[in-house]
PDB file of C-alpha atoms in Angstrom:
ATOM      1  CA  MET A 311      14.861  -2.246   9.514  1.00  0.00           C
ATOM      2  CA  THR A 312      12.298  -1.441   6.858  1.00  0.00           C
ATOM      3  CA  TYR A 313       9.183  -3.593   6.972  1.00  0.00           C
ATOM      4  CA  ASN A 314       5.862  -3.410   5.150  1.00  0.00           C
ATOM      5  CA  ILE A 315       3.650  -5.315   7.580  1.00  0.00           C
ATOM      6  CA  GLN A 316       0.523  -5.261   5.365  1.00  0.00           C
ATOM      7  CA  GLN A 317      -1.743  -4.532   8.356  1.00  0.00           C
ATOM      8  CA  CYS A 318      -0.433  -7.746   9.950  1.00  0.00           C
ATOM      9  CA  ARG A 319      -2.155  -9.831   7.286  1.00  0.00           C
ATOM     10  CA  GLY A 320       0.107 -12.730   6.443  1.00  0.00           C
ATOM     11  CA  SER A 321       0.684 -14.471   3.163  1.00  0.00           C
ATOM     12  CA  ASP A 322      -1.783 -17.099   4.384  1.00  0.00           C
ATOM     13  CA  GLY A 323      -4.505 -14.463   4.835  1.00  0.00           C
ATOM     14  CA  GLN A 324      -4.505 -14.576   8.636  1.00  0.00           C
ATOM     15  CA  ILE A 325      -4.173 -11.394  10.715  1.00  0.00           C
ATOM     16  CA  LEU A 326      -1.749 -12.239  13.531  1.00  0.00           C
ATOM     17  CA  PRO A 327       0.141  -9.255  15.013  1.00  0.00           C
ATOM     18  CA  ASP A 328       2.342 -11.490  17.157  1.00  0.00           C
ATOM     19  CA  ARG A 329       3.986 -12.910  14.040  1.00  0.00           C
ATOM     20  CA  ILE A 330       5.069  -9.403  13.018  1.00  0.00           C
ATOM     21  CA  LEU A 331       6.213  -8.790  16.589  1.00  0.00           C
ATOM     22  CA  ASN A 332       8.382 -11.910  16.628  1.00  0.00           C
ATOM     23  CA  VAL A 333       9.922 -11.196  13.213  1.00  0.00           C
ATOM     24  CA  ILE A 334      11.002  -7.731  14.380  1.00  0.00           C
ATOM     25  CA  ALA A 335      12.223  -9.015  17.746  1.00  0.00           C
ATOM     26  CA  ASP A 336      14.334 -11.660  16.021  1.00  0.00           C
ATOM     27  CA  ALA A 337      16.485  -8.958  14.377  1.00  0.00           C
ATOM     28  CA  ALA A 338      16.454  -6.645  17.441  1.00  0.00           C
ATOM     29  CA  PRO A 339      16.785  -3.438  15.356  1.00  0.00           C
ATOM     30  CA  ASP A 340      17.374  -0.019  16.917  1.00  0.00           C
ATOM     31  CA  ILE A 341      15.038   1.684  14.420  1.00  0.00           C
ATOM     32  CA  VAL A 342      12.166   0.194  12.427  1.00  0.00           C
ATOM     33  CA  ALA A 343      10.509   1.986   9.510  1.00  0.00           C
ATOM     34  CA  LEU A 344       7.023   0.514   9.203  1.00  0.00           C
ATOM     35  CA  GLN A 345       4.683   0.762   6.233  1.00  0.00           C
ATOM     36  CA  ASP A 346       1.018  -0.131   5.795  1.00  0.00           C
ATOM     37  CA  LEU A 347       0.061  -0.151   9.472  1.00  0.00           C
ATOM     38  CA  GLY A 348      -3.727   0.221   9.415  1.00  0.00           C
ATOM     39  CA  ILE A 349      -6.202  -0.880  12.074  1.00  0.00           C
ATOM     40  CA  VAL A 350      -5.964  -4.450  13.334  1.00  0.00           C
ATOM     41  CA  HIS A 351      -8.865  -5.998  15.268  1.00  0.00           C
ATOM     42  CA  HIS A 352     -10.435  -2.541  15.697  1.00  0.00           C
ATOM     43  CA  ALA A 353      -7.284  -1.166  17.343  1.00  0.00           C
ATOM     44  CA  ASP A 354      -4.131   0.705  16.382  1.00  0.00           C
ATOM     45  CA  ILE A 355      -1.351  -1.873  16.239  1.00  0.00           C
ATOM     46  CA  LEU A 356       1.520   0.622  16.731  1.00  0.00           C
ATOM     47  CA  PRO A 357       1.274   1.019  20.559  1.00  0.00           C
ATOM     48  CA  TYR A 358       1.077  -2.756  20.939  1.00  0.00           C
ATOM     49  CA  LEU A 359       4.249  -3.311  18.927  1.00  0.00           C
ATOM     50  CA  ALA A 360       6.093  -0.500  20.710  1.00  0.00           C
ATOM     51  CA  GLU A 361       5.227  -1.765  24.189  1.00  0.00           C
ATOM     52  CA  ARG A 362       6.148  -5.385  23.504  1.00  0.00           C
ATOM     53  CA  LEU A 363       9.414  -4.486  21.750  1.00  0.00           C
ATOM     54  CA  GLY A 364      10.496  -1.869  24.290  1.00  0.00           C
ATOM     55  CA  LEU A 365      10.779   0.841  21.627  1.00  0.00           C
ATOM     56  CA  GLU A 366       9.215   4.275  21.284  1.00  0.00           C
ATOM     57  CA  ALA A 367       6.597   4.808  18.592  1.00  0.00           C
ATOM     58  CA  TYR A 368       6.757   7.846  16.316  1.00  0.00           C
ATOM     59  CA  ARG A 369       4.098   8.935  13.868  1.00  0.00           C
ATOM     60  CA  ASP A 370       2.884  12.214  12.401  1.00  0.00           C
ATOM     61  CA  VAL A 371       0.153  13.902  14.454  1.00  0.00           C
ATOM     62  CA  THR A 372      -2.204  13.523  11.489  1.00  0.00           C
ATOM     63  CA  GLY A 373      -1.784   9.748  11.549  1.00  0.00           C
ATOM     64  CA  GLY A 374      -1.183   7.765   8.389  1.00  0.00           C
ATOM     65  CA  SER A 375       0.003   4.279   7.560  1.00  0.00           C
ATOM     66  CA  LEU A 376       3.713   5.020   8.122  1.00  0.00           C
ATOM     67  CA  ALA A 377       5.491   5.017  11.477  1.00  0.00           C
ATOM     68  CA  TYR A 378       8.785   4.450  13.257  1.00  0.00           C
ATOM     69  CA  LEU A 379       9.734   2.329  16.237  1.00  0.00           C
ATOM     70  CA  SER A 380      13.009   3.548  17.692  1.00  0.00           C
ATOM     71  CA  PHE A 381      15.427   3.033  20.555  1.00  0.00           C
ATOM     72  CA  PHE A 382      16.864   6.494  19.834  1.00  0.00           C
ATOM     73  CA  PRO A 383      14.774   9.665  20.219  1.00  0.00           C
ATOM     74  CA  LEU A 384      13.479  10.922  16.877  1.00  0.00           C
ATOM     75  CA  ARG A 385      12.811  14.550  16.051  1.00  0.00           C
ATOM     76  CA  ALA A 386      10.976  16.532  13.388  1.00  0.00           C
ATOM     77  CA  VAL A 387       8.632  13.650  12.544  1.00  0.00           C
ATOM     78  CA  GLN A 388       6.430  14.810   9.687  1.00  0.00           C
ATOM     79  CA  ARG A 389       4.340  13.094   7.039  1.00  0.00           C
ATOM     80  CA  HIS A 390       4.490  14.254   3.415  1.00  0.00           C
ATOM     81  CA  ASP A 391       1.894  13.403   0.804  1.00  0.00           C
ATOM     82  CA  LEU A 392       3.562  12.240  -2.420  1.00  0.00           C
ATOM     83  CA  GLY A 393       0.293  12.125  -4.366  1.00  0.00           C
ATOM     84  CA  TYR A 394      -1.863   9.235  -5.579  1.00  0.00           C
ATOM     85  CA  GLY A 395      -1.666   7.506  -2.204  1.00  0.00           C
ATOM     86  CA  GLY A 396       2.117   7.653  -1.883  1.00  0.00           C
ATOM     87  CA  GLN A 397       3.523   8.809   1.449  1.00  0.00           C
ATOM     88  CA  CYS A 398       6.788   9.727   3.096  1.00  0.00           C
ATOM     89  CA  LEU A 399       7.457  10.040   6.826  1.00  0.00           C
ATOM     90  CA  ARG A 400      10.498  12.136   7.634  1.00  0.00           C
ATOM     91  CA  ALA A 401      12.380  12.042  10.938  1.00  0.00           C
ATOM     92  CA  ASP A 402      15.785  13.056  12.296  1.00  0.00           C
ATOM     93  CA  VAL A 403      17.958  10.966  14.610  1.00  0.00           C
ATOM     94  CA  ASP A 404      21.269  11.773  16.320  1.00  0.00           C
ATOM     95  CA  LEU A 405      23.814   8.947  16.238  1.00  0.00           C
ATOM     96  CA  GLY A 406      27.069   9.548  18.053  1.00  0.00           C
ATOM     97  CA  GLY A 407      26.637  13.292  17.834  1.00  0.00           C
ATOM     98  CA  LYS A 408      25.916  13.178  14.106  1.00  0.00           C
ATOM     99  CA  ARG A 409      22.482  13.793  12.676  1.00  0.00           C
ATOM    100  CA  LEU A 410      20.873  11.461  10.160  1.00  0.00           C
ATOM    101  CA  HIS A 411      17.764  12.304   8.128  1.00  0.00           C
ATOM    102  CA  LEU A 412      15.387   9.360   7.758  1.00  0.00           C
ATOM    103  CA  LEU A 413      12.795   9.140   4.993  1.00  0.00           C
ATOM    104  CA  ASN A 414      10.328   6.251   5.266  1.00  0.00           C
ATOM    105  CA  VAL A 415       8.480   5.892   1.958  1.00  0.00           C
ATOM    106  CA  CYS A 416       5.680   3.801   0.492  1.00  0.00           C
ATOM    107  CA  LEU A 417       4.954   4.227  -3.218  1.00  0.00           C
ATOM    108  CA  ASP A 418       2.362   2.937  -5.670  1.00  0.00           C
ATOM    109  CA  SER A 419       3.179   0.296  -8.281  1.00  0.00           C
ATOM    110  CA  PHE A 420       1.160   1.938 -11.084  1.00  0.00           C
ATOM    111  CA  PRO A 421       3.825   3.528 -13.359  1.00  0.00           C
ATOM    112  CA  ARG A 422       2.237   6.969 -13.828  1.00  0.00           C
ATOM    113  CA  PHE A 423       1.441   7.316 -10.139  1.00  0.00           C
ATOM    114  CA  ARG A 424       4.869   6.094  -9.111  1.00  0.00           C
ATOM    115  CA  SER A 425       6.670   8.501 -11.445  1.00  0.00           C
ATOM    116  CA  HIS A 426       4.722  11.396  -9.911  1.00  0.00           C
ATOM    117  CA  GLN A 427       5.547  10.194  -6.394  1.00  0.00           C
ATOM    118  CA  VAL A 428       9.268   9.878  -7.125  1.00  0.00           C
ATOM    119  CA  ALA A 429       9.273  13.415  -8.541  1.00  0.00           C
ATOM    120  CA  ASN A 430       7.709  14.690  -5.312  1.00  0.00           C
ATOM    121  CA  LEU A 431      10.193  12.717  -3.222  1.00  0.00           C
ATOM    122  CA  LEU A 432      13.072  14.373  -5.080  1.00  0.00           C
ATOM    123  CA  GLY A 433      11.313  17.743  -5.113  1.00  0.00           C
ATOM    124  CA  PRO A 434      11.774  20.901  -3.015  1.00  0.00           C
ATOM    125  CA  GLU A 435       9.770  19.719   0.003  1.00  0.00           C
ATOM    126  CA  LEU A 436      11.951  16.684   0.653  1.00  0.00           C
ATOM    127  CA  LEU A 437      15.252  15.688  -0.954  1.00  0.00           C
ATOM    128  CA  GLY A 438      15.418  18.910  -2.953  1.00  0.00           C
ATOM    129  CA  ASN A 439      15.020  20.973   0.204  1.00  0.00           C
ATOM    130  CA  PRO A 440      18.276  22.861   0.971  1.00  0.00           C
ATOM    131  CA  SER A 441      17.639  22.424   4.710  1.00  0.00           C
ATOM    132  CA  LEU A 442      18.375  18.685   4.432  1.00  0.00           C
ATOM    133  CA  VAL A 443      22.135  19.103   4.722  1.00  0.00           C
ATOM    134  CA  CYS A 444      22.900  16.056   6.878  1.00  0.00           C
ATOM    135  CA  PRO A 445      23.430  12.479   5.702  1.00  0.00           C
ATOM    136  CA  THR A 446      20.159  10.948   4.547  1.00  0.00           C
ATOM    137  CA  LEU A 447      18.817   7.402   4.464  1.00  0.00           C
ATOM    138  CA  ILE A 448      15.748   6.756   2.297  1.00  0.00           C
ATOM    139  CA  LEU A 449      14.113   3.381   2.867  1.00  0.00           C
ATOM    140  CA  GLY A 450      10.781   1.638   2.465  1.00  0.00           C
ATOM    141  CA  ASP A 451       8.558  -0.030  -0.110  1.00  0.00           C
ATOM    142  CA  PHE A 452       9.396   1.355  -3.553  1.00  0.00           C
ATOM    143  CA  ALA A 453       6.625  -0.726  -5.153  1.00  0.00           C
ATOM    144  CA  ASP A 454       8.431  -1.713  -8.342  1.00  0.00           C
ATOM    145  CA  TYR A 455       8.853  -5.115  -9.886  1.00  0.00           C
ATOM    146  CA  PHE A 456      11.347  -4.305 -12.591  1.00  0.00           C
ATOM    147  CA  TRP A 457      13.243  -1.187 -13.702  1.00  0.00           C
ATOM    148  CA  GLY A 458      10.271   1.151 -13.840  1.00  0.00           C
ATOM    149  CA  ALA A 459       9.043   4.710 -13.762  1.00  0.00           C
ATOM    150  CA  GLY A 460      11.213   7.022 -11.667  1.00  0.00           C
ATOM    151  CA  ASN A 461      14.053   4.521 -11.142  1.00  0.00           C
ATOM    152  CA  LEU A 462      16.417   6.441 -13.406  1.00  0.00           C
ATOM    153  CA  GLU A 463      15.872   9.599 -11.369  1.00  0.00           C
ATOM    154  CA  LEU A 464      16.421   7.727  -8.097  1.00  0.00           C
ATOM    155  CA  ALA A 465      19.602   6.072  -9.351  1.00  0.00           C
ATOM    156  CA  SER A 466      21.058   9.278 -10.793  1.00  0.00           C
ATOM    157  CA  ILE A 467      20.511  11.396  -7.682  1.00  0.00           C
ATOM    158  CA  LEU A 468      20.815   8.900  -4.822  1.00  0.00           C
ATOM    159  CA  GLY A 469      23.238   6.120  -4.027  1.00  0.00           C
ATOM    160  CA  ARG A 470      21.946   2.557  -3.808  1.00  0.00           C
ATOM    161  CA  THR A 471      22.777   0.922  -0.502  1.00  0.00           C
ATOM    162  CA  ARG A 472      24.524  -2.373  -0.137  1.00  0.00           C
ATOM    163  CA  ARG A 473      22.085  -5.265  -0.561  1.00  0.00           C
ATOM    164  CA  PRO A 474      22.187  -9.006   0.126  1.00  0.00           C
ATOM    165  CA  LEU A 475      23.108 -11.402  -2.665  1.00  0.00           C
ATOM    166  CA  TRP A 476      19.515 -12.637  -2.749  1.00  0.00           C
ATOM    167  CA  ARG A 477      17.656  -9.329  -2.919  1.00  0.00           C
ATOM    168  CA  GLY A 478      14.043 -10.436  -3.177  1.00  0.00           C
ATOM    169  CA  THR A 479      11.623  -9.263  -0.492  1.00  0.00           C
ATOM    170  CA  TYR A 480       8.304  -9.660  -2.333  1.00  0.00           C
ATOM    171  CA  PRO A 481       6.196 -11.746  -2.416  1.00  0.00           C
ATOM    172  CA  ALA A 482       7.329 -13.300   0.850  1.00  0.00           C
ATOM    173  CA  ARG A 483       6.538 -16.913  -0.041  1.00  0.00           C
ATOM    174  CA  CYS A 484       8.638 -16.743  -3.191  1.00  0.00           C
ATOM    175  CA  PRO A 485      10.583 -13.442  -3.048  1.00  0.00           C
ATOM    176  CA  LEU A 486      11.504 -12.446  -6.579  1.00  0.00           C
ATOM    177  CA  PHE A 487      11.402  -8.638  -6.454  1.00  0.00           C
ATOM    178  CA  GLY A 488      13.494  -6.258  -4.343  1.00  0.00           C
ATOM    179  CA  ARG A 489      10.697  -3.791  -3.645  1.00  0.00           C
ATOM    180  CA  ASP A 490      11.886  -3.114  -0.098  1.00  0.00           C
ATOM    181  CA  ARG A 491      15.251  -1.402  -0.194  1.00  0.00           C
ATOM    182  CA  ALA A 492      17.150   1.752   0.715  1.00  0.00           C
ATOM    183  CA  TYR A 493      19.027   4.635  -0.852  1.00  0.00           C
ATOM    184  CA  LEU A 494      21.485   7.017   0.738  1.00  0.00           C
ATOM    185  CA  ARG A 495      22.886  10.473   0.267  1.00  0.00           C
ATOM    186  CA  GLY A 496      25.814  12.161   1.924  1.00  0.00           C
ATOM    187  CA  ALA A 497      28.272  10.869   4.520  1.00  0.00           C
ATOM    188  CA  VAL A 498      26.496   7.637   5.423  1.00  0.00           C
ATOM    189  CA  ARG A 499      27.327   4.089   4.427  1.00  0.00           C
ATOM    190  CA  VAL A 500      25.782   0.685   4.921  1.00  0.00           C
ATOM    191  CA  LEU A 501      28.145  -1.856   6.487  1.00  0.00           C
ATOM    192  CA  ASP A 502      25.831  -4.842   6.257  1.00  0.00           C
ATOM    193  CA  ALA A 503      22.407  -5.799   4.920  1.00  0.00           C
ATOM    194  CA  SER A 504      20.272  -8.874   5.489  1.00  0.00           C
ATOM    195  CA  ILE A 505      16.796 -10.151   4.608  1.00  0.00           C
ATOM    196  CA  ASN A 506      14.916 -12.483   6.919  1.00  0.00           C
ATOM    197  CA  HIS A 507      13.899 -15.513   4.862  1.00  0.00           C
ATOM    198  CA  SER A 508      12.695 -17.594   7.799  1.00  0.00           C
ATOM    199  CA  PHE A 509       9.455 -19.559   7.674  1.00  0.00           C
ATOM    200  CA  LEU A 510       7.886 -17.155  10.175  1.00  0.00           C
ATOM    201  CA  ALA A 511       8.832 -14.090   8.098  1.00  0.00           C
ATOM    202  CA  ARG A 512       7.386 -15.698   4.972  1.00  0.00           C
ATOM    203  CA  GLN A 513       4.098 -16.208   6.813  1.00  0.00           C
ATOM    204  CA  ALA A 514       3.847 -12.920   8.764  1.00  0.00           C
ATOM    205  CA  SER A 515       3.479 -10.528   5.802  1.00  0.00           C
ATOM    206  CA  SER A 516       3.633 -10.513   2.010  1.00  0.00           C
ATOM    207  CA  HIS A 517       6.890  -8.536   2.387  1.00  0.00           C
ATOM    208  CA  LEU A 518      10.138  -9.665   3.995  1.00  0.00           C
ATOM    209  CA  PRO A 519      11.979  -7.219   6.275  1.00  0.00           C
ATOM    210  CA  LEU A 520      15.302  -5.704   5.223  1.00  0.00           C
ATOM    211  CA  THR A 521      17.759  -4.904   8.032  1.00  0.00           C
ATOM    212  CA  LEU A 522      20.724  -2.557   7.533  1.00  0.00           C
ATOM    213  CA  THR A 523      23.753  -1.748   9.665  1.00  0.00           C
ATOM    214  CA  VAL A 524      24.431   1.950   9.083  1.00  0.00           C
ATOM    215  CA  GLN A 525      27.410   4.142   9.898  1.00  0.00           C
ATOM    216  CA  VAL A 526      27.368   7.931   9.721  1.00  0.00           C
ATOM    217  CA  THR A 527      30.845   8.917   8.599  1.00  0.00           C
ATOM    218  CA  ASP A 528      32.742  12.130   9.299  1.00  0.00           C
ATOM    219  CA  THR A 529      31.385  14.917   7.122  1.00  0.00           C
ATOM    220  CA  ARG A 530      34.606  16.954   7.234  1.00  0.00           C
ATOM    221  CA  ARG A 531      36.633  17.142   4.049  1.00  0.00           C
ATOM    222  CA  SER A 532      40.252  18.129   3.555  1.00  0.00           C
ATOM    223  CA  VAL A 533      42.126  19.203   0.438  1.00  0.00           C
ATOM    224  CA  ARG A 534      45.438  17.480  -0.205  1.00  0.00           C
ATOM    225  CA  THR A 535      48.167  19.735  -1.618  1.00  0.00           C
ATOM    226  CA  THR A 536      51.614  18.691  -2.731  1.00  0.00           C
ATOM    227  CA  GLN A 537      53.419  21.845  -1.704  1.00  0.00           C
ATOM    228  CA  LEU A 538      52.597  25.266  -0.357  1.00  0.00           C
ATOM    229  CA  ALA A 539      54.840  28.146  -1.407  1.00  0.00           C
ATOM    230  CA  ARG A 540      56.293  29.937   1.595  1.00  0.00           C
ATOM    231  CA  PRO A 541      55.872  33.705   1.157  1.00  0.00           C
ATOM    232  CA  ARG A 542      58.945  35.902   1.687  1.00  0.00           C
ATOM    233  CA  MET A 543      58.583  38.209   4.700  1.00  0.00           C
ATOM    234  CA  GLU A 544      59.529  41.854   4.130  1.00  0.00           C
ATOM    235  CA  ALA A 545      59.569  44.836   6.479  1.00  0.00           C
ATOM    236  CA  ALA A 546      57.113  47.566   5.644  1.00  0.00           C
ATOM    237  CA  PRO A 547      57.709  51.261   6.376  1.00  0.00           C
ATOM    238  CA  GLY A 548      56.207  52.373   9.687  1.00  0.00           C
TER     239      GLY A 548
END
C-alpha cells in the first residue's frame, strides 16, 4: 500500500489517527509506504500505527516524513533528498528468496521543482545506480495533476503498474487525479490494484490509499535456438 496520510489531518480538517489506522487495517497490507507523517498531538504517529497494526516500523535514522510499516524485515533503509522538499526512502525486502528494491517517494507539485526531483530520482544515486540490479517498485505521491514536468522521463525509463479503472486518489472527497501510483522496473509485475473509496477513507486523509498485489518473477532468461550444429569429433595426434 502507498498512502499519503497528511499528518492524519482528514478532508474535514480533523486530526484523527485512528481513522488512518482503520483504513490501513481494512486492507491488511504486508507493506505500507507512508508519506507526510509529521507530528500528531505532540507525538510521533509511526510507533502508534506500528503497534496497533502489528507491523514493524522502518524509517531513516535522520527521520523525515517518509516511513514503512512492514510484516517482512526491511534492509538498507535510507532517505535520499531529491531537492526542493522532495524525498525518497529506499529499502530492500526479500520475498520468496528474491530481493525487491522499494522506493517510497513524495514529490512537489510545482513544475520546476518536480522536474528537478524526477531527475534526481532517475539519477546516479537512485535508479541510475548500477548497484540496483534487482526488481524495483517505485511508489508514492507523485504530486501531479495532469501530464506534467518529468512524466515523460518517468514513462520512458520505468514501466507503469497496473491501475484500477477509476484511478483517482486525490482529492479524497472527489478523487479526480491519480497522484498516488507506482512504477516498476525489472522482473516484477502487479497482479492486482485497488483504491479504497470508502466513506472512512474519504474522511481520513486528502489522499486515498492505493493497494497493489505484487509478484517478483524469475529473473533468469533463456535463449531459444532452432537448431544447434553438432560438431564432428576427430582424433588429434598424441
